[in-house]
Structure formats: structure tokens, C-alpha cells
Amino acid sequence: MGDGWHGVELRHLAALAAIARTNSFIRAAHSLGYTQSAIGAQIASLERAVGVKLVSRERGSRYVTLTGEGEILLCHATAVGNELERARARLAAASSRGAGTAVRLAASRSLAPLVAAVLSLTRRDLPTVQVLAREMPDERLALGLESGEIDLALTTVAPLAAARMEGEPVCADSYVLVSSTVHDAACAERDLDALARLPLAALATGASARAIDDLFASARLQPSFVMRSDDGPMLNSLVRQRMAVAILPRMLVSDDLTARALPLDNLLLPRQVSIAWAAGGELSTNAKFVAGVASRLTALRTAA
């Protein structure tokens, strides 16, 4: 990095963003609470620091635009601003943590049975720890962890590192085909063409839904879905009423339908569930305890 770049300040980048937003030195100054001359001085300092012209003004006009170089710098300035906001949120969350602080846990609806198990075991083993659980789509979990909105997440996102998360494995959850009578789904658990011809029900969003969609897309098949929903009890109800045959992760199958669940191991790999936290994040004592409870579910579910 050239020595001049050490002179770049956040207020310079804020001035550049304001000019891009308003196309005016005057309006940019008003939006930031500065005088027009102060904004002009900040842009001049920024241009000296980076060594290129960033703002262009037509002669006789108050309308200004960013140069190509200005647009490039603005993209990076926006990324810097986003990272600083994440840092602010994480620092605020870290400063509020303590041994007596509630642990905020999130998971997609399809992992509701595991959330219930974590809450139950935590209450049994350490009643003084309060866990506040909430539903959150898989796609939002990483951002929720980074921003400090949540402390822990039960997730099927893999690999964790790609989503800037780290964690511990909880369990491998196999997919099954659930029918009101086993005869209805005969051979379909091994034959993709036969499976596609059934009236199907399946999850609507998240990694499980994508895995099912990819399975049929890879074979250029267009199955007929009676229902796509993340409401596990509703999908089980459709099976009981013989309105559909459901493709479900095993943990979402109701107890009364377990005997009618046929494994789909030949067609779909099990979904891998982890308890995760923000990469490089510092967990509170209570969060570490809850994460340990979740990781113990591996043994519990295997034994079951």
C-alpha cells in the first residue's frame, strides 16, 4: 500500500458515498451535517491520498458524478462500512455477555425437534441457563451470528467455513419416504422415476428442499407436489389422510408414522446438522454450555 493511503479516513469515504447518493456537494454536506467547503476539503484529501481523481463536475453545473475510479473506490468503501457495522454489533453483543446472560439460539423450522431437545436438556442439566429460541431461515443464520443478533444456530448449512461459521456436529439426519401404507410407495425408495410419479409432499425452503429439487432436476424429472411446506406436522397430516407421500428428514416424521417410513439412502445423502457460531467469535460461558448440550445429541439420537 502506498504511503498516501494511510491518510484515508472514514469521514472521507462517507463524503464520497454521500456525493454518489446526492450528486451534489451541497446536498452531501447537508446529509452529513458538514459545510460544503468541508465536504470539498475531504474529497480533495481523499483524492490526494489515493492518487486519482474521484469526482467529476461539469463546468458551470452544480451536478457532480463519480469518475470510474470513484465508483471502484465506492464499492470497497461500502464493504468497509458493512464490516464496521458487523464489528459494532458484535462488540455490543460481546459487551453484554456474561455468565447470567440468556443464550439466543436460532434454527430453521425443519430442525424444531432438535431445538426442543436442546431446551429440555439444558433445563434438566443447568436450570439457571435461559435459552431464547427462535425460528430463522438457513439463509439468514450466518448474518445473524455475525451481527450478534443470535449466539448459536442449529443449521444444515455445509460446509460451515464457507458461511463464515464454525461449530460442532450434532447428527446426520437421513431422508425417508413416508406413506399411509408401505404398499403405496413400493419400489419408489430406490426408483427415482417411480418416486416422481407419486403425489408428493416435501419441505419448501432450505438445504433439504434444494437437495430434493436437485435430485429430480439431475434426472430431468418434474414430480407432482401436492404440498411444499416447512410445517412438519402438516406434511405428516397429508400422509395420514392419504393425500400425499412425503419426503422428509427422519426427525420430522411423527411417531405414529415411523413404521411406515422407507429409507431413501440410495437417492439422498443424509443432511448434516451442526451447532454453529460466528467464525472467530467468543462464546459466553452459557453459550458454550448450550453448544455442548447440542453436540451431545449425536450420541442420544444414535442410541435411539
PDB file of C-alpha atoms in Angstrom:
ATOM      1  CA  MET A   1       0.000   0.000   0.000  1.00  0.00           C
ATOM      2  CA  GLY A   2       1.328   3.447  -0.899  1.00  0.00           C
ATOM      3  CA  ASP A   3       2.094   5.799   1.968  1.00  0.00           C
ATOM      4  CA  GLY A   4      -0.687   8.123   0.825  1.00  0.00           C
ATOM      5  CA  TRP A   5      -3.350   5.536   1.557  1.00  0.00           C
ATOM      6  CA  HIS A   6      -2.623   5.810   5.280  1.00  0.00           C
ATOM      7  CA  GLY A   7      -4.277   9.218   5.069  1.00  0.00           C
ATOM      8  CA  VAL A   8      -7.632   7.737   4.054  1.00  0.00           C
ATOM      9  CA  GLU A   9     -10.178   8.313   6.816  1.00  0.00           C
ATOM     10  CA  LEU A  10     -13.713   7.018   7.319  1.00  0.00           C
ATOM     11  CA  ARG A  11     -15.096  10.558   7.017  1.00  0.00           C
ATOM     12  CA  HIS A  12     -13.524  10.792   3.554  1.00  0.00           C
ATOM     13  CA  LEU A  13     -15.284   7.604   2.457  1.00  0.00           C
ATOM     14  CA  ALA A  14     -18.553   8.825   3.980  1.00  0.00           C
ATOM     15  CA  ALA A  15     -18.239  12.043   1.976  1.00  0.00           C
ATOM     16  CA  LEU A  16     -17.643  10.072  -1.223  1.00  0.00           C
ATOM     17  CA  ALA A  17     -20.711   7.911  -0.574  1.00  0.00           C
ATOM     18  CA  ALA A  18     -22.838  10.990   0.140  1.00  0.00           C
ATOM     19  CA  ILE A  19     -21.799  12.601  -3.137  1.00  0.00           C
ATOM     20  CA  ALA A  20     -22.604   9.400  -5.037  1.00  0.00           C
ATOM     21  CA  ARG A  21     -26.013   9.366  -3.352  1.00  0.00           C
ATOM     22  CA  THR A  22     -26.898  13.043  -3.880  1.00  0.00           C
ATOM     23  CA  ASN A  23     -24.809  14.085  -6.932  1.00  0.00           C
ATOM     24  CA  SER A  24     -24.180  17.388  -5.161  1.00  0.00           C
ATOM     25  CA  PHE A  25     -21.595  18.815  -2.790  1.00  0.00           C
ATOM     26  CA  ILE A  26     -24.268  20.953  -1.134  1.00  0.00           C
ATOM     27  CA  ARG A  27     -26.748  18.103  -0.579  1.00  0.00           C
ATOM     28  CA  ALA A  28     -23.950  15.777   0.530  1.00  0.00           C
ATOM     29  CA  ALA A  29     -22.856  18.378   3.102  1.00  0.00           C
ATOM     30  CA  HIS A  30     -26.413  18.773   4.414  1.00  0.00           C
ATOM     31  CA  SER A  31     -26.905  14.997   4.715  1.00  0.00           C
ATOM     32  CA  LEU A  32     -23.743  14.635   6.812  1.00  0.00           C
ATOM     33  CA  GLY A  33     -24.033  17.836   8.834  1.00  0.00           C
ATOM     34  CA  TYR A  34     -20.971  19.491   7.274  1.00  0.00           C
ATOM     35  CA  THR A  35     -20.449  22.696   5.319  1.00  0.00           C
ATOM     36  CA  GLN A  36     -19.956  22.498   1.568  1.00  0.00           C
ATOM     37  CA  SER A  37     -16.337  23.614   1.933  1.00  0.00           C
ATOM     38  CA  ALA A  38     -15.697  20.833   4.458  1.00  0.00           C
ATOM     39  CA  ILE A  39     -17.016  18.190   2.049  1.00  0.00           C
ATOM     40  CA  GLY A  40     -14.872  19.663  -0.720  1.00  0.00           C
ATOM     41  CA  ALA A  41     -11.798  19.520   1.524  1.00  0.00           C
ATOM     42  CA  GLN A  42     -12.478  15.901   2.466  1.00  0.00           C
ATOM     43  CA  ILE A  43     -12.791  14.834  -1.184  1.00  0.00           C
ATOM     44  CA  ALA A  44      -9.618  16.731  -2.055  1.00  0.00           C
ATOM     45  CA  SER A  45      -7.768  14.964   0.780  1.00  0.00           C
ATOM     46  CA  LEU A  46      -9.094  11.602  -0.364  1.00  0.00           C
ATOM     47  CA  GLU A  47      -8.010  12.203  -3.955  1.00  0.00           C
ATOM     48  CA  ARG A  48      -4.505  13.165  -2.794  1.00  0.00           C
ATOM     49  CA  ALA A  49      -4.314  10.047  -0.634  1.00  0.00           C
ATOM     50  CA  VAL A  50      -5.322   7.590  -3.375  1.00  0.00           C
ATOM     51  CA  GLY A  51      -3.656   9.469  -6.209  1.00  0.00           C
ATOM     52  CA  VAL A  52      -6.572   9.585  -8.675  1.00  0.00           C
ATOM     53  CA  LYS A  53      -9.499  11.880  -9.470  1.00  0.00           C
ATOM     54  CA  LEU A  54     -12.690  10.560  -7.874  1.00  0.00           C
ATOM     55  CA  VAL A  55     -15.329  13.227  -8.529  1.00  0.00           C
ATOM     56  CA  SER A  56     -16.157  14.946 -11.812  1.00  0.00           C
ATOM     57  CA  ARG A  57     -18.043  18.243 -12.177  1.00  0.00           C
ATOM     58  CA  GLU A  58     -19.187  19.716 -15.472  1.00  0.00           C
ATOM     59  CA  ARG A  59     -18.180  23.346 -15.990  1.00  0.00           C
ATOM     60  CA  GLY A  60     -20.964  25.698 -14.946  1.00  0.00           C
ATOM     61  CA  SER A  61     -23.025  22.930 -13.316  1.00  0.00           C
ATOM     62  CA  ARG A  62     -23.645  22.036  -9.676  1.00  0.00           C
ATOM     63  CA  TYR A  63     -24.288  18.422 -10.686  1.00  0.00           C
ATOM     64  CA  VAL A  64     -21.369  16.110  -9.842  1.00  0.00           C
ATOM     65  CA  THR A  65     -20.725  12.428 -10.509  1.00  0.00           C
ATOM     66  CA  LEU A  66     -18.105   9.893  -9.548  1.00  0.00           C
ATOM     67  CA  THR A  67     -15.401   9.013 -12.029  1.00  0.00           C
ATOM     68  CA  GLY A  68     -14.770   5.373 -12.911  1.00  0.00           C
ATOM     69  CA  GLU A  69     -12.082   5.306 -10.234  1.00  0.00           C
ATOM     70  CA  GLY A  70     -14.527   6.868  -7.776  1.00  0.00           C
ATOM     71  CA  GLU A  71     -17.067   4.108  -8.462  1.00  0.00           C
ATOM     72  CA  ILE A  72     -14.409   1.459  -7.833  1.00  0.00           C
ATOM     73  CA  LEU A  73     -13.412   3.027  -4.513  1.00  0.00           C
ATOM     74  CA  LEU A  74     -17.069   3.421  -3.519  1.00  0.00           C
ATOM     75  CA  CYS A  75     -17.623  -0.352  -3.869  1.00  0.00           C
ATOM     76  CA  HIS A  76     -14.802  -1.042  -1.450  1.00  0.00           C
ATOM     77  CA  ALA A  77     -15.894   1.773   0.863  1.00  0.00           C
ATOM     78  CA  THR A  78     -19.347   0.185   1.085  1.00  0.00           C
ATOM     79  CA  ALA A  79     -17.774  -3.161   2.025  1.00  0.00           C
ATOM     80  CA  VAL A  80     -15.665  -1.437   4.687  1.00  0.00           C
ATOM     81  CA  GLY A  81     -18.782   0.207   6.103  1.00  0.00           C
ATOM     82  CA  ASN A  82     -20.618  -3.113   6.243  1.00  0.00           C
ATOM     83  CA  GLU A  83     -17.724  -4.799   8.032  1.00  0.00           C
ATOM     84  CA  LEU A  84     -17.524  -1.978  10.565  1.00  0.00           C
ATOM     85  CA  GLU A  85     -21.248  -2.293  11.248  1.00  0.00           C
ATOM     86  CA  ARG A  86     -20.821  -6.031  11.849  1.00  0.00           C
ATOM     87  CA  ALA A  87     -17.922  -5.271  14.182  1.00  0.00           C
ATOM     88  CA  ARG A  88     -20.025  -2.703  16.055  1.00  0.00           C
ATOM     89  CA  ALA A  89     -22.867  -5.199  16.514  1.00  0.00           C
ATOM     90  CA  ARG A  90     -20.539  -7.990  17.630  1.00  0.00           C
ATOM     91  CA  LEU A  91     -18.751  -5.719  20.113  1.00  0.00           C
ATOM     92  CA  ALA A  92     -22.080  -4.553  21.508  1.00  0.00           C
ATOM     93  CA  ALA A  93     -23.209  -8.155  21.873  1.00  0.00           C
ATOM     94  CA  ALA A  94     -19.901  -9.181  23.465  1.00  0.00           C
ATOM     95  CA  SER A  95     -20.051  -6.367  26.000  1.00  0.00           C
ATOM     96  CA  SER A  96     -23.493  -7.525  27.130  1.00  0.00           C
ATOM     97  CA  ARG A  97     -22.492 -11.160  27.580  1.00  0.00           C
ATOM     98  CA  GLY A  98     -21.950 -12.675  30.960  1.00  0.00           C
ATOM     99  CA  ALA A  99     -22.422 -15.864  32.923  1.00  0.00           C
ATOM    100  CA  GLY A 100     -26.032 -14.958  33.688  1.00  0.00           C
ATOM    101  CA  THR A 101     -26.978 -13.814  30.172  1.00  0.00           C
ATOM    102  CA  ALA A 102     -29.620 -15.677  28.194  1.00  0.00           C
ATOM    103  CA  VAL A 103     -28.380 -17.659  25.182  1.00  0.00           C
ATOM    104  CA  ARG A 104     -30.084 -16.790  21.884  1.00  0.00           C
ATOM    105  CA  LEU A 105     -30.492 -19.882  19.707  1.00  0.00           C
ATOM    106  CA  ALA A 106     -31.917 -19.962  16.180  1.00  0.00           C
ATOM    107  CA  ALA A 107     -32.820 -22.732  13.752  1.00  0.00           C
ATOM    108  CA  SER A 108     -34.951 -23.328  10.706  1.00  0.00           C
ATOM    109  CA  ARG A 109     -38.409 -24.816  11.264  1.00  0.00           C
ATOM    110  CA  SER A 110     -37.260 -28.182   9.950  1.00  0.00           C
ATOM    111  CA  LEU A 111     -34.950 -28.526  12.976  1.00  0.00           C
ATOM    112  CA  ALA A 112     -37.681 -27.830  15.547  1.00  0.00           C
ATOM    113  CA  PRO A 113     -37.372 -31.293  17.181  1.00  0.00           C
ATOM    114  CA  LEU A 114     -33.694 -30.630  17.941  1.00  0.00           C
ATOM    115  CA  VAL A 115     -34.462 -27.187  19.359  1.00  0.00           C
ATOM    116  CA  ALA A 116     -36.962 -28.801  21.717  1.00  0.00           C
ATOM    117  CA  ALA A 117     -34.350 -31.380  22.743  1.00  0.00           C
ATOM    118  CA  VAL A 118     -31.726 -28.690  23.442  1.00  0.00           C
ATOM    119  CA  LEU A 119     -34.192 -26.703  25.561  1.00  0.00           C
ATOM    120  CA  SER A 120     -35.213 -29.813  27.508  1.00  0.00           C
ATOM    121  CA  LEU A 121     -31.661 -30.998  28.213  1.00  0.00           C
ATOM    122  CA  THR A 122     -30.458 -27.524  29.154  1.00  0.00           C
ATOM    123  CA  ARG A 123     -33.311 -27.109  31.629  1.00  0.00           C
ATOM    124  CA  ARG A 124     -32.573 -30.534  33.090  1.00  0.00           C
ATOM    125  CA  ASP A 125     -28.809 -30.176  33.431  1.00  0.00           C
ATOM    126  CA  LEU A 126     -28.470 -26.486  34.293  1.00  0.00           C
ATOM    127  CA  PRO A 127     -31.811 -24.829  35.064  1.00  0.00           C
ATOM    128  CA  THR A 128     -30.180 -21.439  35.687  1.00  0.00           C
ATOM    129  CA  VAL A 129     -29.307 -21.081  31.972  1.00  0.00           C
ATOM    130  CA  GLN A 130     -32.055 -19.434  29.954  1.00  0.00           C
ATOM    131  CA  VAL A 131     -32.242 -20.266  26.236  1.00  0.00           C
ATOM    132  CA  LEU A 132     -34.261 -17.971  23.986  1.00  0.00           C
ATOM    133  CA  ALA A 133     -35.052 -19.928  20.810  1.00  0.00           C
ATOM    134  CA  ARG A 134     -36.383 -18.512  17.568  1.00  0.00           C
ATOM    135  CA  GLU A 135     -37.091 -19.664  14.046  1.00  0.00           C
ATOM    136  CA  MET A 136     -34.805 -18.299  11.343  1.00  0.00           C
ATOM    137  CA  PRO A 137     -34.236 -19.375   7.702  1.00  0.00           C
ATOM    138  CA  ASP A 138     -30.948 -21.142   6.997  1.00  0.00           C
ATOM    139  CA  GLU A 139     -30.000 -18.300   4.644  1.00  0.00           C
ATOM    140  CA  ARG A 140     -30.068 -15.743   7.489  1.00  0.00           C
ATOM    141  CA  LEU A 141     -28.258 -17.709  10.176  1.00  0.00           C
ATOM    142  CA  ALA A 142     -24.708 -16.674   9.240  1.00  0.00           C
ATOM    143  CA  LEU A 143     -25.593 -12.980   9.191  1.00  0.00           C
ATOM    144  CA  GLY A 144     -27.487 -13.342  12.467  1.00  0.00           C
ATOM    145  CA  LEU A 145     -24.408 -14.844  14.104  1.00  0.00           C
ATOM    146  CA  GLU A 146     -22.018 -12.277  12.638  1.00  0.00           C
ATOM    147  CA  SER A 147     -24.148  -9.323  13.678  1.00  0.00           C
ATOM    148  CA  GLY A 148     -24.624 -10.636  17.221  1.00  0.00           C
ATOM    149  CA  GLU A 149     -28.389 -10.989  16.773  1.00  0.00           C
ATOM    150  CA  ILE A 150     -28.058 -14.621  17.878  1.00  0.00           C
ATOM    151  CA  ASP A 151     -25.374 -16.563  19.749  1.00  0.00           C
ATOM    152  CA  LEU A 152     -25.829 -20.087  18.374  1.00  0.00           C
ATOM    153  CA  ALA A 153     -27.545 -21.729  15.424  1.00  0.00           C
ATOM    154  CA  LEU A 154     -28.651 -25.246  14.644  1.00  0.00           C
ATOM    155  CA  THR A 155     -28.020 -25.499  10.930  1.00  0.00           C
ATOM    156  CA  THR A 156     -27.768 -27.826   7.952  1.00  0.00           C
ATOM    157  CA  VAL A 157     -25.568 -25.349   6.057  1.00  0.00           C
ATOM    158  CA  ALA A 158     -22.383 -27.068   4.908  1.00  0.00           C
ATOM    159  CA  PRO A 159     -19.522 -26.509   4.845  1.00  0.00           C
ATOM    160  CA  LEU A 160     -19.660 -24.138   7.798  1.00  0.00           C
ATOM    161  CA  ALA A 161     -16.448 -22.337   6.842  1.00  0.00           C
ATOM    162  CA  ALA A 162     -17.940 -21.170   3.546  1.00  0.00           C
ATOM    163  CA  ALA A 163     -20.637 -19.322   5.521  1.00  0.00           C
ATOM    164  CA  ARG A 164     -18.108 -17.854   7.973  1.00  0.00           C
ATOM    165  CA  MET A 165     -19.292 -20.135  10.742  1.00  0.00           C
ATOM    166  CA  GLU A 166     -17.634 -22.738  12.900  1.00  0.00           C
ATOM    167  CA  GLY A 167     -19.151 -25.354  15.141  1.00  0.00           C
ATOM    168  CA  GLU A 168     -19.607 -28.958  16.160  1.00  0.00           C
ATOM    169  CA  PRO A 169     -21.555 -31.806  14.504  1.00  0.00           C
ATOM    170  CA  VAL A 170     -24.873 -32.744  16.064  1.00  0.00           C
ATOM    171  CA  CYS A 171     -26.262 -35.553  13.939  1.00  0.00           C
ATOM    172  CA  ALA A 172     -26.759 -36.961  10.446  1.00  0.00           C
ATOM    173  CA  ASP A 173     -30.460 -36.983   9.613  1.00  0.00           C
ATOM    174  CA  SER A 174     -31.461 -39.408   6.842  1.00  0.00           C
ATOM    175  CA  TYR A 175     -34.280 -38.798   4.383  1.00  0.00           C
ATOM    176  CA  VAL A 176     -37.230 -41.177   4.298  1.00  0.00           C
ATOM    177  CA  LEU A 177     -40.329 -41.714   2.215  1.00  0.00           C
ATOM    178  CA  VAL A 178     -43.436 -41.725   4.388  1.00  0.00           C
ATOM    179  CA  SER A 179     -46.676 -43.292   3.120  1.00  0.00           C
ATOM    180  CA  SER A 180     -50.014 -44.119   4.770  1.00  0.00           C
ATOM    181  CA  THR A 181     -49.354 -47.699   3.684  1.00  0.00           C
ATOM    182  CA  VAL A 182     -45.963 -49.067   2.752  1.00  0.00           C
ATOM    183  CA  HIS A 183     -47.505 -50.617  -0.367  1.00  0.00           C
ATOM    184  CA  ASP A 184     -48.256 -47.133  -1.777  1.00  0.00           C
ATOM    185  CA  ALA A 185     -44.553 -46.420  -2.054  1.00  0.00           C
ATOM    186  CA  ALA A 186     -43.338 -49.867  -3.044  1.00  0.00           C
ATOM    187  CA  CYS A 187     -40.051 -49.637  -5.014  1.00  0.00           C
ATOM    188  CA  ALA A 188     -40.160 -45.824  -5.051  1.00  0.00           C
ATOM    189  CA  GLU A 189     -37.446 -45.603  -2.398  1.00  0.00           C
ATOM    190  CA  ARG A 190     -34.987 -46.998  -4.965  1.00  0.00           C
ATOM    191  CA  ASP A 191     -36.547 -45.919  -8.274  1.00  0.00           C
ATOM    192  CA  LEU A 192     -36.475 -42.170  -8.958  1.00  0.00           C
ATOM    193  CA  ASP A 193     -38.900 -42.442 -11.880  1.00  0.00           C
ATOM    194  CA  ALA A 194     -41.433 -44.244  -9.686  1.00  0.00           C
ATOM    195  CA  LEU A 195     -40.906 -41.676  -6.943  1.00  0.00           C
ATOM    196  CA  ALA A 196     -41.593 -38.784  -9.320  1.00  0.00           C
ATOM    197  CA  ARG A 197     -44.941 -40.291 -10.300  1.00  0.00           C
ATOM    198  CA  LEU A 198     -46.266 -40.281  -6.728  1.00  0.00           C
ATOM    199  CA  PRO A 199     -48.323 -37.407  -5.252  1.00  0.00           C
ATOM    200  CA  LEU A 200     -45.540 -35.908  -3.153  1.00  0.00           C
ATOM    201  CA  ALA A 201     -45.193 -33.574  -0.198  1.00  0.00           C
ATOM    202  CA  ALA A 202     -41.857 -32.091   0.899  1.00  0.00           C
ATOM    203  CA  LEU A 203     -40.150 -29.181   2.620  1.00  0.00           C
ATOM    204  CA  ALA A 204     -40.385 -25.847   0.834  1.00  0.00           C
ATOM    205  CA  THR A 205     -37.176 -23.997   1.727  1.00  0.00           C
ATOM    206  CA  GLY A 206     -33.646 -24.501   2.971  1.00  0.00           C
ATOM    207  CA  ALA A 207     -30.968 -27.066   2.224  1.00  0.00           C
ATOM    208  CA  SER A 208     -33.388 -30.017   2.392  1.00  0.00           C
ATOM    209  CA  ALA A 209     -35.699 -28.500  -0.211  1.00  0.00           C
ATOM    210  CA  ARG A 210     -32.743 -27.785  -2.504  1.00  0.00           C
ATOM    211  CA  ALA A 211     -31.461 -31.353  -2.117  1.00  0.00           C
ATOM    212  CA  ILE A 212     -34.844 -32.752  -3.165  1.00  0.00           C
ATOM    213  CA  ASP A 213     -35.162 -30.346  -6.095  1.00  0.00           C
ATOM    214  CA  ASP A 214     -31.616 -31.128  -7.259  1.00  0.00           C
ATOM    215  CA  LEU A 215     -32.352 -34.863  -7.085  1.00  0.00           C
ATOM    216  CA  PHE A 216     -35.194 -34.621  -9.592  1.00  0.00           C
ATOM    217  CA  ALA A 217     -33.532 -31.927 -11.713  1.00  0.00           C
ATOM    218  CA  SER A 218     -30.433 -34.097 -12.186  1.00  0.00           C
ATOM    219  CA  ALA A 219     -32.674 -36.749 -13.772  1.00  0.00           C
ATOM    220  CA  ARG A 220     -34.731 -34.145 -15.690  1.00  0.00           C
ATOM    221  CA  LEU A 221     -37.877 -35.238 -13.899  1.00  0.00           C
ATOM    222  CA  GLN A 222     -40.769 -32.999 -12.921  1.00  0.00           C
ATOM    223  CA  PRO A 223     -42.537 -34.526  -9.923  1.00  0.00           C
ATOM    224  CA  SER A 224     -46.052 -33.549  -8.919  1.00  0.00           C
ATOM    225  CA  PHE A 225     -46.004 -31.942  -5.477  1.00  0.00           C
ATOM    226  CA  VAL A 226     -49.305 -31.844  -3.639  1.00  0.00           C
ATOM    227  CA  MET A 227     -47.746 -29.602  -0.975  1.00  0.00           C
ATOM    228  CA  ARG A 228     -44.438 -27.829  -0.290  1.00  0.00           C
ATOM    229  CA  SER A 229     -44.299 -26.571   3.294  1.00  0.00           C
ATOM    230  CA  ASP A 230     -41.835 -26.236   6.168  1.00  0.00           C
ATOM    231  CA  ASP A 231     -44.602 -27.239   8.586  1.00  0.00           C
ATOM    232  CA  GLY A 232     -43.688 -30.818   9.519  1.00  0.00           C
ATOM    233  CA  PRO A 233     -46.985 -31.660  11.269  1.00  0.00           C
ATOM    234  CA  MET A 234     -48.921 -30.516   8.203  1.00  0.00           C
ATOM    235  CA  LEU A 235     -46.873 -32.770   5.912  1.00  0.00           C
ATOM    236  CA  ASN A 236     -47.426 -35.703   8.264  1.00  0.00           C
ATOM    237  CA  SER A 237     -51.151 -34.931   8.274  1.00  0.00           C
ATOM    238  CA  LEU A 238     -51.284 -35.152   4.475  1.00  0.00           C
ATOM    239  CA  VAL A 239     -49.772 -38.630   4.719  1.00  0.00           C
ATOM    240  CA  ARG A 240     -52.342 -39.753   7.299  1.00  0.00           C
ATOM    241  CA  GLN A 241     -55.150 -38.518   5.072  1.00  0.00           C
ATOM    242  CA  ARG A 242     -53.622 -40.405   2.118  1.00  0.00           C
ATOM    243  CA  MET A 243     -53.384 -37.188   0.143  1.00  0.00           C
ATOM    244  CA  ALA A 244     -49.621 -37.435  -0.402  1.00  0.00           C
ATOM    245  CA  VAL A 245     -46.463 -39.431   0.128  1.00  0.00           C
ATOM    246  CA  ALA A 246     -43.902 -37.291   1.979  1.00  0.00           C
ATOM    247  CA  ILE A 247     -40.154 -36.988   1.506  1.00  0.00           C
ATOM    248  CA  LEU A 248     -38.946 -35.949   4.949  1.00  0.00           C
ATOM    249  CA  PRO A 249     -35.851 -35.869   7.141  1.00  0.00           C
ATOM    250  CA  ARG A 250     -36.370 -38.706   9.609  1.00  0.00           C
ATOM    251  CA  MET A 251     -36.553 -36.435  12.654  1.00  0.00           C
ATOM    252  CA  LEU A 252     -39.680 -34.763  11.246  1.00  0.00           C
ATOM    253  CA  VAL A 253     -41.657 -37.998  10.943  1.00  0.00           C
ATOM    254  CA  SER A 254     -44.427 -38.311  13.549  1.00  0.00           C
ATOM    255  CA  ASP A 255     -44.151 -41.255  15.929  1.00  0.00           C
ATOM    256  CA  ASP A 256     -47.305 -42.892  14.550  1.00  0.00           C
ATOM    257  CA  LEU A 257     -45.834 -42.897  11.033  1.00  0.00           C
ATOM    258  CA  THR A 258     -42.315 -44.078  11.880  1.00  0.00           C
ATOM    259  CA  ALA A 259     -43.083 -47.695  10.977  1.00  0.00           C
ATOM    260  CA  ARG A 260     -44.211 -46.523   7.532  1.00  0.00           C
ATOM    261  CA  ALA A 261     -41.013 -44.641   6.716  1.00  0.00           C
ATOM    262  CA  LEU A 262     -38.877 -46.155   3.982  1.00  0.00           C
ATOM    263  CA  PRO A 263     -35.196 -45.105   3.785  1.00  0.00           C
ATOM    264  CA  LEU A 264     -34.087 -43.032   0.790  1.00  0.00           C
ATOM    265  CA  ASP A 265     -30.365 -43.588   1.374  1.00  0.00           C
ATOM    266  CA  ASN A 266     -29.948 -44.813  -2.218  1.00  0.00           C
ATOM    267  CA  LEU A 267     -31.230 -41.482  -3.561  1.00  0.00           C
ATOM    268  CA  LEU A 268     -30.421 -38.787  -0.997  1.00  0.00           C
ATOM    269  CA  LEU A 269     -27.474 -38.304   1.332  1.00  0.00           C
ATOM    270  CA  PRO A 270     -28.394 -37.538   4.958  1.00  0.00           C
ATOM    271  CA  ARG A 271     -28.445 -33.880   5.920  1.00  0.00           C
ATOM    272  CA  GLN A 272     -25.665 -32.972   8.343  1.00  0.00           C
ATOM    273  CA  VAL A 273     -26.790 -30.917  11.330  1.00  0.00           C
ATOM    274  CA  SER A 274     -24.339 -28.749  13.295  1.00  0.00           C
ATOM    275  CA  ILE A 275     -24.436 -26.365  16.225  1.00  0.00           C
ATOM    276  CA  ALA A 276     -22.667 -23.262  14.928  1.00  0.00           C
ATOM    277  CA  TRP A 277     -21.400 -19.847  15.975  1.00  0.00           C
ATOM    278  CA  ALA A 278     -19.698 -16.968  14.189  1.00  0.00           C
ATOM    279  CA  ALA A 279     -16.196 -17.792  12.958  1.00  0.00           C
ATOM    280  CA  GLY A 280     -13.657 -16.369  15.361  1.00  0.00           C
ATOM    281  CA  GLY A 281     -16.409 -15.434  17.810  1.00  0.00           C
ATOM    282  CA  GLU A 282     -16.018 -15.581  21.576  1.00  0.00           C
ATOM    283  CA  LEU A 283     -18.792 -17.563  23.239  1.00  0.00           C
ATOM    284  CA  SER A 284     -20.090 -16.789  26.704  1.00  0.00           C
ATOM    285  CA  THR A 285     -19.903 -19.471  29.382  1.00  0.00           C
ATOM    286  CA  ASN A 286     -23.605 -20.176  28.960  1.00  0.00           C
ATOM    287  CA  ALA A 287     -23.371 -20.373  25.166  1.00  0.00           C
ATOM    288  CA  LYS A 288     -20.526 -22.877  25.452  1.00  0.00           C
ATOM    289  CA  PHE A 289     -22.677 -24.977  27.765  1.00  0.00           C
ATOM    290  CA  VAL A 290     -25.645 -24.934  25.359  1.00  0.00           C
ATOM    291  CA  ALA A 291     -23.369 -25.786  22.416  1.00  0.00           C
ATOM    292  CA  GLY A 292     -22.098 -28.744  24.416  1.00  0.00           C
ATOM    293  CA  VAL A 293     -25.657 -29.867  25.099  1.00  0.00           C
ATOM    294  CA  ALA A 294     -26.429 -29.768  21.377  1.00  0.00           C
ATOM    295  CA  SER A 295     -23.314 -31.736  20.434  1.00  0.00           C
ATOM    296  CA  ARG A 296     -24.327 -34.441  22.926  1.00  0.00           C
ATOM    297  CA  LEU A 297     -27.495 -35.045  20.887  1.00  0.00           C
ATOM    298  CA  THR A 298     -25.334 -37.036  18.451  1.00  0.00           C
ATOM    299  CA  ALA A 299     -24.961 -39.841  20.970  1.00  0.00           C
ATOM    300  CA  LEU A 300     -28.548 -39.589  22.127  1.00  0.00           C
ATOM    301  CA  ARG A 301     -30.006 -39.892  18.632  1.00  0.00           C
ATOM    302  CA  THR A 302     -27.591 -42.644  17.649  1.00  0.00           C
ATOM    303  CA  ALA A 303     -28.546 -44.636  20.722  1.00  0.00           C
ATOM    304  CA  ALA A 304     -32.240 -44.147  19.910  1.00  0.00           C
TER     305      ALA A 304
END
